[in-house]
């Protein structure tokens, strides 16, 4: 399926959950592999080195770091995504909010804008209780960004 998507010009984003070892055939050609630190260690056989995934054919690795933000690792280098400071009450939906906003905004905003929106969405999700009910809308994310990250 990844090969078909690639042939059609689709940007391929994968967040393997639960984390488990993956064959190179699946990783090869992915544009973005989105991982938390635990998944990074699983997919790198304990080394925690995201460049090992680039060597296996992944275009870029997006590493989510919770309250410490995120980072983008590519062949060009490493870019940090600063976290937004919010009053967190529940982190249950943070990863899903991050991934959803990243995938939804990537086509129009490019990777830098998408990572900023994803970081904002993840932060906003932690200010609410629950999972699905905590997910912010794109309008809420954009308003949060317009306010400079203030809730």
Tab-separated table of C-alpha atoms in Angstrom, residues 11-132:
chain	number	residue	atom	x	y	z
A	11	UNK	CA	2.939	12.057	1.504
A	12	UNK	CA	3.325	8.986	3.699
A	13	UNK	CA	3.133	9.473	7.483
A	14	UNK	CA	3.276	6.486	9.846
A	15	UNK	CA	2.924	6.299	13.618
A	16	UNK	CA	3.376	2.633	14.566
A	17	UNK	CA	1.458	1.914	17.726
A	18	UNK	CA	1.987	-0.237	19.596
A	19	UNK	CA	5.658	-0.119	18.722
A	20	UNK	CA	7.145	-3.306	17.352
A	21	UNK	CA	10.084	-4.128	15.079
A	22	UNK	CA	9.290	-3.316	11.453
A	23	UNK	CA	10.763	-4.604	8.193
A	24	UNK	CA	12.792	-2.261	6.011
A	25	UNK	CA	10.273	-2.788	3.199
A	26	UNK	CA	7.632	-1.012	5.274
A	27	UNK	CA	9.926	1.798	6.413
A	28	UNK	CA	11.495	2.422	3.025
A	29	UNK	CA	9.830	5.312	1.292
A	30	UNK	CA	8.003	6.728	4.306
A	31	UNK	CA	8.149	10.499	4.285
A	32	UNK	CA	7.614	10.860	8.034
A	33	UNK	CA	7.853	8.299	10.810
A	34	UNK	CA	6.307	9.743	13.993
A	35	UNK	CA	7.547	8.122	17.200
A	36	UNK	CA	7.639	8.655	20.920
A	37	UNK	CA	10.835	7.774	22.778
A	38	UNK	CA	9.695	4.254	23.659
A	39	UNK	CA	8.863	3.443	20.029
A	40	UNK	CA	12.204	4.895	18.928
A	41	UNK	CA	14.034	2.446	21.179
A	42	UNK	CA	11.962	-0.478	19.904
A	43	UNK	CA	12.526	0.372	16.233
A	44	UNK	CA	16.253	1.000	16.719
A	45	UNK	CA	16.798	-2.171	18.758
A	46	UNK	CA	17.576	-0.177	21.882
A	47	UNK	CA	20.048	2.350	20.474
A	48	UNK	CA	17.615	5.264	20.429
A	49	UNK	CA	19.419	6.675	17.382
A	50	UNK	CA	16.873	8.088	14.910
A	51	UNK	CA	19.487	8.312	12.145
A	52	UNK	CA	19.442	4.505	12.043
A	53	UNK	CA	15.891	4.804	10.697
A	54	UNK	CA	17.027	7.252	8.025
A	55	UNK	CA	19.604	4.647	6.992
A	56	UNK	CA	16.736	2.164	6.609
A	57	UNK	CA	14.941	4.421	4.121
A	58	UNK	CA	12.743	6.718	6.208
A	59	UNK	CA	12.679	10.289	4.889
A	60	UNK	CA	12.400	12.021	8.282
A	61	UNK	CA	11.734	11.017	11.870
A	62	UNK	CA	9.459	13.146	14.036
A	63	UNK	CA	10.210	12.384	17.667
A	64	UNK	CA	7.595	13.452	20.213
A	65	UNK	CA	9.039	14.332	23.606
A	66	UNK	CA	5.959	15.183	25.656
A	67	UNK	CA	6.359	18.360	27.705
A	68	UNK	CA	9.836	18.802	26.180
A	69	UNK	CA	8.388	19.371	22.698
A	70	UNK	CA	9.416	17.416	19.628
A	71	UNK	CA	12.210	17.205	17.107
A	72	UNK	CA	12.546	16.526	13.416
A	73	UNK	CA	15.479	14.381	12.329
A	74	UNK	CA	16.297	14.337	8.619
A	75	UNK	CA	19.322	13.991	6.385
A	76	UNK	CA	19.637	17.787	6.516
A	77	UNK	CA	19.950	17.813	10.302
A	78	UNK	CA	17.945	18.022	13.500
A	79	UNK	CA	15.348	20.680	14.248
A	80	UNK	CA	13.786	21.194	17.651
A	81	UNK	CA	10.115	22.028	18.095
A	82	UNK	CA	9.675	24.080	21.251
A	83	UNK	CA	6.863	23.039	23.575
A	84	UNK	CA	3.985	25.301	24.503
A	85	UNK	CA	3.653	25.925	28.235
A	86	UNK	CA	0.142	25.134	29.404
A	87	UNK	CA	-1.526	23.999	32.616
A	88	UNK	CA	-1.833	20.294	31.870
A	89	UNK	CA	-4.440	18.121	33.545
A	90	UNK	CA	-4.381	14.930	31.420
A	91	UNK	CA	-1.947	13.797	28.718
A	92	UNK	CA	-4.133	10.963	27.385
A	93	UNK	CA	-4.928	12.591	24.023
A	94	UNK	CA	-1.690	14.528	23.475
A	95	UNK	CA	-0.084	12.071	21.052
A	96	UNK	CA	-3.234	11.590	18.995
A	97	UNK	CA	-3.790	15.354	18.837
A	98	UNK	CA	-0.181	15.874	17.718
A	99	UNK	CA	-0.391	13.225	15.004
A	100	UNK	CA	-3.793	14.337	13.735
A	101	UNK	CA	-2.765	17.976	13.454
A	102	UNK	CA	0.520	17.043	11.788
A	103	UNK	CA	-1.176	14.948	9.112
A	104	UNK	CA	-4.049	17.389	8.597
A	105	UNK	CA	-1.906	20.506	8.187
A	106	UNK	CA	1.143	19.070	6.411
A	107	UNK	CA	-0.178	19.496	2.835
A	108	UNK	CA	-0.973	23.203	3.235
A	109	UNK	CA	1.561	24.357	5.828
A	110	UNK	CA	4.641	22.289	5.050
A	111	UNK	CA	6.609	20.492	7.730
A	112	UNK	CA	7.543	23.558	9.805
A	113	UNK	CA	3.982	24.873	10.006
A	114	UNK	CA	2.582	21.390	10.549
A	115	UNK	CA	4.975	20.722	13.435
A	116	UNK	CA	3.990	24.003	15.070
A	117	UNK	CA	0.285	23.153	14.699
A	118	UNK	CA	0.911	19.619	15.966
A	119	UNK	CA	2.769	20.888	19.018
A	120	UNK	CA	-0.041	23.338	19.733
A	121	UNK	CA	-2.699	20.631	19.339
A	122	UNK	CA	-0.840	18.291	21.674
A	123	UNK	CA	-0.476	21.023	24.279
A	124	UNK	CA	-4.139	22.019	24.039
A	125	UNK	CA	-5.245	18.406	24.434
A	126	UNK	CA	-3.459	18.207	27.789
A	127	UNK	CA	-5.549	21.070	29.169
A	128	UNK	CA	-8.676	18.894	28.995
A	129	UNK	CA	-9.711	15.605	30.531
A	130	UNK	CA	-10.217	12.475	28.479
A	131	UNK	CA	-9.311	11.248	25.051
A	132	UNK	CA	-11.683	12.060	22.217
